[in-house]
Short mmCIF file of C-alpha atoms in Angstrom, two decimals:
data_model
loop_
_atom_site.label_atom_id
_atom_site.label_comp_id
_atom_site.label_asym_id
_atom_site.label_seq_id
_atom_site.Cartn_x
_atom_site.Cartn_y
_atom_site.Cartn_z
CA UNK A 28 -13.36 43.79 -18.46
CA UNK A 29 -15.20 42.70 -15.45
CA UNK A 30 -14.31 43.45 -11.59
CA UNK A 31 -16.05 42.34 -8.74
CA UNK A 32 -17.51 44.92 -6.10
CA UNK A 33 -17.54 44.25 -2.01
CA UNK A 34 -20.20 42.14 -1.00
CA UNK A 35 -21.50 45.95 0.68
CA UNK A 36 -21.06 47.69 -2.58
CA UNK A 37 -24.18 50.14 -2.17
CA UNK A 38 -22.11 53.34 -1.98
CA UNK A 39 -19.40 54.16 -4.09
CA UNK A 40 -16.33 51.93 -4.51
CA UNK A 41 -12.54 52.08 -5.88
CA UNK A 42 -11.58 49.05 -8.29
CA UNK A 43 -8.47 48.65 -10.28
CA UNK A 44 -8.58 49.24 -13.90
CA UNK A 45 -7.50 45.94 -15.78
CA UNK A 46 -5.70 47.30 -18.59
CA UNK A 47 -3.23 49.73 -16.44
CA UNK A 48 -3.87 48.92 -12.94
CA UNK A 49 -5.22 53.12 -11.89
CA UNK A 50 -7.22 53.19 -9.01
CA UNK A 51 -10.71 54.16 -10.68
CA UNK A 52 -13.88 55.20 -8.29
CA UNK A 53 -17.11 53.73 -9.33
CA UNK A 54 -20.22 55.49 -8.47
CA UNK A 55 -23.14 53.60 -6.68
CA UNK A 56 -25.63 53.56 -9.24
CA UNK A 57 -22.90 52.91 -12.50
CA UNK A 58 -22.59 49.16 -13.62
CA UNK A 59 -19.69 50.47 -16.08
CA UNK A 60 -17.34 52.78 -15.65
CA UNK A 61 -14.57 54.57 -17.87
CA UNK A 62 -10.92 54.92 -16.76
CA UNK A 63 -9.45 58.32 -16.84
CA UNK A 64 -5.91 57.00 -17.78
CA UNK A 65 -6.36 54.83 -20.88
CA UNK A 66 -10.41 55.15 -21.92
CA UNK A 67 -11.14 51.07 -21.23
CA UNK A 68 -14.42 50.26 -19.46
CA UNK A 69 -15.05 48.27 -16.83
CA UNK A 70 -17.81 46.43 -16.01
CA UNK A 71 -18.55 46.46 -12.31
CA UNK A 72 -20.49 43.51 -11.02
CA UNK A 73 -22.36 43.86 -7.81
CA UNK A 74 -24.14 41.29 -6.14
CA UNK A 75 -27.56 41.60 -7.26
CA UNK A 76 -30.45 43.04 -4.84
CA UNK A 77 -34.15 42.96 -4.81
CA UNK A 78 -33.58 46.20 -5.72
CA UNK A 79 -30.46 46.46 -7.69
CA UNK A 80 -31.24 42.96 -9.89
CA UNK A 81 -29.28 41.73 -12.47
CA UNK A 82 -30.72 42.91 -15.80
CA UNK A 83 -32.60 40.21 -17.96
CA UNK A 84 -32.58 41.71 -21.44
CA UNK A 85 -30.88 44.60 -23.14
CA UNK A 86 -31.49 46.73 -26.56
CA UNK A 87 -28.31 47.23 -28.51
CA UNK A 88 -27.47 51.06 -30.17
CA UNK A 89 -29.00 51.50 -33.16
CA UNK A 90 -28.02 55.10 -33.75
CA UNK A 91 -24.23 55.76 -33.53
CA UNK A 92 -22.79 59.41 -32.32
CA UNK A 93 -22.85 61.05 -35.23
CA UNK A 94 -26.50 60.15 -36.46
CA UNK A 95 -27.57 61.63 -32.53
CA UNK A 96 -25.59 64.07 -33.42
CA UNK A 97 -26.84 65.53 -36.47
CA UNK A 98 -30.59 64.52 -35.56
CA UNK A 99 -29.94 66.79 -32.19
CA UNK A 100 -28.85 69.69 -34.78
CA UNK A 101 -31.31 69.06 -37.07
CA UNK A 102 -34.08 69.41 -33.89
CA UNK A 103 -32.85 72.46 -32.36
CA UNK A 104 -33.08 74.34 -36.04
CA UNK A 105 -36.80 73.32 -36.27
CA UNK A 106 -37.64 73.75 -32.34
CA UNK A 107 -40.22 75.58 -33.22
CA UNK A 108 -40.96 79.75 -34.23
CA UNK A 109 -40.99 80.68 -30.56
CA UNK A 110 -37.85 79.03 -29.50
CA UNK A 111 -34.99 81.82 -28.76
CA UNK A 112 -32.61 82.14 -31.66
CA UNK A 113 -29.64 81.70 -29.19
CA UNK A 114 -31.02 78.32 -28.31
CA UNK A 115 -32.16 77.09 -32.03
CA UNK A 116 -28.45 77.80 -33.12
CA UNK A 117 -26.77 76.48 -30.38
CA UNK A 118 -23.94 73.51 -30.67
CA UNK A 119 -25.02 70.27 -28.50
CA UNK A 120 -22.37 68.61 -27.08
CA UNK A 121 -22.38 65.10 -26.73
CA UNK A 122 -22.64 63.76 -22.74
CA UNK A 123 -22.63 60.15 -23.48
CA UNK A 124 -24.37 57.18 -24.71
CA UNK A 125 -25.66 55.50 -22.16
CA UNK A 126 -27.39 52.64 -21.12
CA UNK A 127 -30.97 53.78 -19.20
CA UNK A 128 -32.42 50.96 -16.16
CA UNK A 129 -35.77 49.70 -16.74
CA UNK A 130 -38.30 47.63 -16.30
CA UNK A 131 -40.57 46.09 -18.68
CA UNK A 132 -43.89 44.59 -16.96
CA UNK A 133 -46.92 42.17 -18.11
CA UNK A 134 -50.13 41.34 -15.96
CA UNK A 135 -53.62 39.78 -16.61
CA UNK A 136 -55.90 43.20 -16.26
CA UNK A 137 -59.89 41.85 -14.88
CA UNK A 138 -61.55 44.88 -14.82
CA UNK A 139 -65.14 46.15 -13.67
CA UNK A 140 -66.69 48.58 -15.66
CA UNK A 141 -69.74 50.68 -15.73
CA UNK A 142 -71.06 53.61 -18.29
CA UNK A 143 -74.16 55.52 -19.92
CA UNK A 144 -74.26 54.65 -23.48
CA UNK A 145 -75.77 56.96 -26.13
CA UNK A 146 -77.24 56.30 -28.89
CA UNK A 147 -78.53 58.54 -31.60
CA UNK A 148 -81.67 59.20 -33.38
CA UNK A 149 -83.16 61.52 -35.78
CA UNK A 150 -86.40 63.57 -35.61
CA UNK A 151 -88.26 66.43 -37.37
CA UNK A 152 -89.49 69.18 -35.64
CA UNK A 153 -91.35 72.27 -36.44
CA UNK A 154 -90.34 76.06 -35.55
CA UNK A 155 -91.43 79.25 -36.44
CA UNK A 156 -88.52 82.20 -37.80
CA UNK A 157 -88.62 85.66 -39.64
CA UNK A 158 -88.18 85.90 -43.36
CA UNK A 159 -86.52 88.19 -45.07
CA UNK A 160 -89.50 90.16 -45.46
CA UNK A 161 -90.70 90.73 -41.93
CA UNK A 162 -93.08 87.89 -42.54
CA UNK A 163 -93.31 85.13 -39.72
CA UNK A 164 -93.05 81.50 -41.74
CA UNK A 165 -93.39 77.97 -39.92
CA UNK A 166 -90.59 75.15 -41.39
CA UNK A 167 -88.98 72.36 -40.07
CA UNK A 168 -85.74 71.01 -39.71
CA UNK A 169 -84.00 67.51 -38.61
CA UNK A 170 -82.20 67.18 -35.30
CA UNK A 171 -80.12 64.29 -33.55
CA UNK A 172 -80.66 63.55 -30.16
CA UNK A 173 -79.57 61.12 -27.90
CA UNK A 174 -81.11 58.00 -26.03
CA UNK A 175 -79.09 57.14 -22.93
CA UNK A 176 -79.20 53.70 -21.83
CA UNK A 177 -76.62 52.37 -18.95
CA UNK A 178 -74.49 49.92 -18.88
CA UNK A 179 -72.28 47.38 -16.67
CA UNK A 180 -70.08 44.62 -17.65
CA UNK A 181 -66.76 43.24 -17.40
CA UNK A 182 -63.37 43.51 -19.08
CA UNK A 183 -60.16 41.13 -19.53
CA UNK A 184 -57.18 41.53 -21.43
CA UNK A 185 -53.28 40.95 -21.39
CA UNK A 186 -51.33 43.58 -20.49
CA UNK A 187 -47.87 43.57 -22.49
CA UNK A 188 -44.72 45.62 -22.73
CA UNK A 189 -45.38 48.35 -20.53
CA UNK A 190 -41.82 50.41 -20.18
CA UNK A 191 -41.28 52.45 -16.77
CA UNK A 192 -38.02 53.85 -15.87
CA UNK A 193 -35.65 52.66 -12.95
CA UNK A 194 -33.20 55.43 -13.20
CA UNK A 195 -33.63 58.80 -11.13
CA UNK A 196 -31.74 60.50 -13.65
CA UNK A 197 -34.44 59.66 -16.25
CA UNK A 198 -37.80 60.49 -15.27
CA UNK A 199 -41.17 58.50 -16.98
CA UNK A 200 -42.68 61.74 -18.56
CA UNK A 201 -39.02 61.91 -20.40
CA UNK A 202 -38.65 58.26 -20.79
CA UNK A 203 -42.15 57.54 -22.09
CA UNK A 204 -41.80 60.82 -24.62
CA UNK A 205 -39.23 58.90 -26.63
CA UNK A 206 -40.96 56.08 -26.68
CA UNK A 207 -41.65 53.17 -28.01
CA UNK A 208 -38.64 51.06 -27.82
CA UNK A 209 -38.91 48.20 -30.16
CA UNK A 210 -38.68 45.06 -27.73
CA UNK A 211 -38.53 42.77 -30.49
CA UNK A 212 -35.12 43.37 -30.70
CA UNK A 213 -34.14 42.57 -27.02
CA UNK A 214 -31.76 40.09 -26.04
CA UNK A 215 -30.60 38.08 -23.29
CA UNK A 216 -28.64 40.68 -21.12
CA UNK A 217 -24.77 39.57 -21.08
CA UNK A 218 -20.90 41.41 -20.36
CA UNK A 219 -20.18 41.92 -23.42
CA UNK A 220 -23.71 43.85 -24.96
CA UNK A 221 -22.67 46.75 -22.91
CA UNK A 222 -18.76 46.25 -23.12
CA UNK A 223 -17.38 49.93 -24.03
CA UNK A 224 -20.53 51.86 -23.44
CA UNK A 225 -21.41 53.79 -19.95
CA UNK A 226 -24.56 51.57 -17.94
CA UNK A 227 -26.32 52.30 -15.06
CA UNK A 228 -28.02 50.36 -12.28
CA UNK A 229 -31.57 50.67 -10.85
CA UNK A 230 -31.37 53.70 -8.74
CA UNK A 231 -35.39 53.51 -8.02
CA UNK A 232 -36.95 50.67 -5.44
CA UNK A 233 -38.36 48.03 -7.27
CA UNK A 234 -41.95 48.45 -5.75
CA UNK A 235 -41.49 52.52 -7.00
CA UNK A 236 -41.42 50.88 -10.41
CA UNK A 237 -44.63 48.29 -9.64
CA UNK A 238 -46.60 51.39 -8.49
CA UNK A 239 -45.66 53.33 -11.83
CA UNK A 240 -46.25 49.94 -13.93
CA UNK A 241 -49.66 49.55 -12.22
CA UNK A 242 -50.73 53.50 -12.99
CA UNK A 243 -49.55 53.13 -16.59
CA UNK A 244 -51.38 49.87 -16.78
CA UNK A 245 -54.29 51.20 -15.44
CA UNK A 246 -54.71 53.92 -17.67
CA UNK A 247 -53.99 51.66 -20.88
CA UNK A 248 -57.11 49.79 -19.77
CA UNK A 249 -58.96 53.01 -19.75
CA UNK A 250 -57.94 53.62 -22.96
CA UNK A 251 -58.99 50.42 -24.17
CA UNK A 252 -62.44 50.36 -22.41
CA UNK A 253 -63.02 53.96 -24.13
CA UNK A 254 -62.38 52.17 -27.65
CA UNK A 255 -64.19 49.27 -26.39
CA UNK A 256 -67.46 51.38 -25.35
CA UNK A 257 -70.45 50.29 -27.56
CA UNK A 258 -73.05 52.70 -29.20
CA UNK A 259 -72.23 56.33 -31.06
CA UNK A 260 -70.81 57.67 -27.84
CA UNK A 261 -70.75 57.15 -23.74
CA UNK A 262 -70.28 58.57 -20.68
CA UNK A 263 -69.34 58.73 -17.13
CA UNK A 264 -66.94 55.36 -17.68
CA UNK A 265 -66.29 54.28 -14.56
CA UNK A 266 -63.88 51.17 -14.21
CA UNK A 267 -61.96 49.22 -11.26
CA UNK A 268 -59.19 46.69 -12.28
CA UNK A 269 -57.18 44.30 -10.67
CA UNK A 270 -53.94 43.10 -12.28
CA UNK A 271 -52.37 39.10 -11.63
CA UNK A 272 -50.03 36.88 -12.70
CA UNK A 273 -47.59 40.10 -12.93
CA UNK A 274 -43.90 39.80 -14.23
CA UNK A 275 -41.55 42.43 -13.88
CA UNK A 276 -38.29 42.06 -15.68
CA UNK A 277 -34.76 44.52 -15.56
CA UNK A 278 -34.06 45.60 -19.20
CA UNK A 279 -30.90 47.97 -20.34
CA UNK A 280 -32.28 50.79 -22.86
CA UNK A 281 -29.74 52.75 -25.21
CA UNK A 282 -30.11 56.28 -24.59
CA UNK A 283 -27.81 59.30 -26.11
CA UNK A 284 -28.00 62.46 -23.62
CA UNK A 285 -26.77 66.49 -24.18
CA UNK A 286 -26.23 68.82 -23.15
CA UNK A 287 -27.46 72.90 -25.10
CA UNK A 288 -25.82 75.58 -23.56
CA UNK A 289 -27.57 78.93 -25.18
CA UNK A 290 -26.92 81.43 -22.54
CA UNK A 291 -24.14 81.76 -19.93
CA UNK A 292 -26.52 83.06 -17.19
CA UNK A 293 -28.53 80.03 -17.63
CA UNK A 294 -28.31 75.78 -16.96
CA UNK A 295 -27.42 74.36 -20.29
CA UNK A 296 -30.80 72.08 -21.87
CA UNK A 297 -30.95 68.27 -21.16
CA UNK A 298 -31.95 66.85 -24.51
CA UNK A 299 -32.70 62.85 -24.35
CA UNK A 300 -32.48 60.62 -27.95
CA UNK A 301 -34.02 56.52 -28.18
CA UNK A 302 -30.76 55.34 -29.18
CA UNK A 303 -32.60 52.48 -31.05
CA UNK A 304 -35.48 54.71 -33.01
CA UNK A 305 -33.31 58.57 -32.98
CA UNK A 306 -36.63 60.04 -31.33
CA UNK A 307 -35.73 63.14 -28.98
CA UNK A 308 -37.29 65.01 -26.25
CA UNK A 309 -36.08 68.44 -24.36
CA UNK A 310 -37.38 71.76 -23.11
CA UNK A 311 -37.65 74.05 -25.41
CA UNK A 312 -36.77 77.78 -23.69
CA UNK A 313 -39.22 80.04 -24.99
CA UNK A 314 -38.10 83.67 -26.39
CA UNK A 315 -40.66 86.38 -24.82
CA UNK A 316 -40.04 88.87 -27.17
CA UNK A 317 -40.77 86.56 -29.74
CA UNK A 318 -44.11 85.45 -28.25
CA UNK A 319 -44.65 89.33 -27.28
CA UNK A 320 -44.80 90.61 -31.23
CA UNK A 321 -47.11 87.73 -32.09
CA UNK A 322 -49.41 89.21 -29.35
CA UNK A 323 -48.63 92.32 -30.29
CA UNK A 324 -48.97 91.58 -34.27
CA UNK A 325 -52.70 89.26 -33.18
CA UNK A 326 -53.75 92.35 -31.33
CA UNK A 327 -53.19 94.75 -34.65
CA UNK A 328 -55.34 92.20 -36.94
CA UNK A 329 -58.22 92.34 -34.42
CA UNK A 330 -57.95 95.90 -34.40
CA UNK A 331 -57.64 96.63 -38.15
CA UNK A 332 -60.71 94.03 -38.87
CA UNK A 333 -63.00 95.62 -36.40
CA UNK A 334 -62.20 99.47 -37.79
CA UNK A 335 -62.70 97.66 -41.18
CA UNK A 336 -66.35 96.29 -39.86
CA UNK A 337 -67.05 99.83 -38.16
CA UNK A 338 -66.32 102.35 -41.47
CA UNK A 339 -69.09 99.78 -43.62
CA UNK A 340 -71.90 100.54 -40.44
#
């Protein structure tokens, strides 16, 4: 169901649900939202913004509430040896499934780059040592060292599918840690792709976004240039690059958010799953006592090897 929103719809708003007529409040940021009355979604249709756009392409659900569900279990119980037991046998409860703002960006990357490039030779060389006898023996031996040579040149390349988030909610560190998204399968955003699921608008300027596409950008140059580097190994890389012909584009992601609540006294655990791929990212609370006896235990091998050592002096 679609309703329009004021032409000043930047806060939040009131619209009437279309299949019982309740009064339902929208927040600013939510492009759908759920009736409380009789469970129908609306979707809310603003008019678009340079920084509230219309989306361009969405990525349907792939993995349904149970599959997130299960996975989720399946994660806590292998969180790792230090996790606290509360927390590893803990029952995540589902928030929502939700579809996450973002933008996907491309650019032409000219880059300027300069380095010291090593390569390696072998030599023989003689020394003089003890034998076992006391007796002082010459012999040689073959070492690798390395001739450094510098070098300048330039770089170009097509940058493609770089991912950056647009909600506040969803920060890149978590978005990028359940990455990739597989952006073959995006479509041409329409109503009906997010009909019955929870989808939120761009709550982050759109030039917050370019500046986070340009960084990650950036550094996936780096990475190239350090594949790219001649010789057995280099040095000092030092690189400038300028990005053109950029395109920026709004894309809808599925995500599946929880919530782990392993201790009253404590916020419950935001865990995140790619609602295309199942991949999942949270903070893992740490038990101290736990990490204390492996110290504890570490400590007592140390200490049992060097009385061992000391009783054969």
């Amino acid at each position: 169901m679609l309703a329009d929103a004021p032409q000043s719809a930047d806060e939040q708003l009131e619209i009437s649900c279309q299949s019982c007529g309740a009064t339902v409040l929208v927040a600013a940021n939510m492009r759908t939202v759920q009736c409380p009355y009789c469970a129908s979604t609306s979707i809310v249709e603003r008019p678009p913004t340079a920084d509230r756009p219309d989306p361009t392409f969405v990525l349907g659900f792939v993995v349904d509430r149970d599959r997130a569900k299960n996975s989720v279990r399946r994660w806590l119980r292998n969180s790792g040896v230090f996790a606290r037991s509360d927390f590893k046998e803990a029952a995540p409860e589902v928030l929502q499934g939700v579809y996450v703002p973002a933008y996907l960006y491309g650019a032409v990357a000219h880059t300027n780059y300069t380095a010291d490039i090593g390569e390696n030779y072998t030599e023989t060389e003689t020394y003089t040592t003890t034998d076992a006898k006391g007796n002082t023996v010459v012999r040689t031996r073959t070492v690798t060292r390395t001739e450094w040579r510098p070098l300048r040149g330039n770089h170009a390349c097509y940058i493609l599918d770089v991912v950056v988030t647009a909600s506040n909610g969803v920060s890149n560190d978590k978005l990028e840690a359940i990455e990739p998204y597989d952006l073959r399968a995006l479509n041409r955003y329409s109503h009906t792709a997010i009909a019955g699921w929870m989808a939120e608008d761009p709550s982050r300027t759109q030039e917050e976004c370019f500046q986070l596409a340009h960084q990650e950008s950036v550094q996936k140059v780096g990475r190239m240039l350090d594949e790219f580097m001649p010789g057995d190994s280099h040095r000092d890389l030092r690189y400038h690059t300028d990005l053109s012909n950029e395109v920026i584009d709004l894309v809808l992601l599925p995500l599946w958010t929880f919530a782990v609540k392993y201790d009253e006294s404590k916020p419950p655990v935001r865990i995140l799953l790619n609602g295309q791929s199942g991949k999942i990212t949270g903070n893992v609370p740490i038990s101290a006592k736990k990490v204390t006896a492996a110290v504890l235990v570490g400590l007592g091998i140390i200490l049992a090897i060097i009385l061992f050592v000391a009783a054969f002096q």
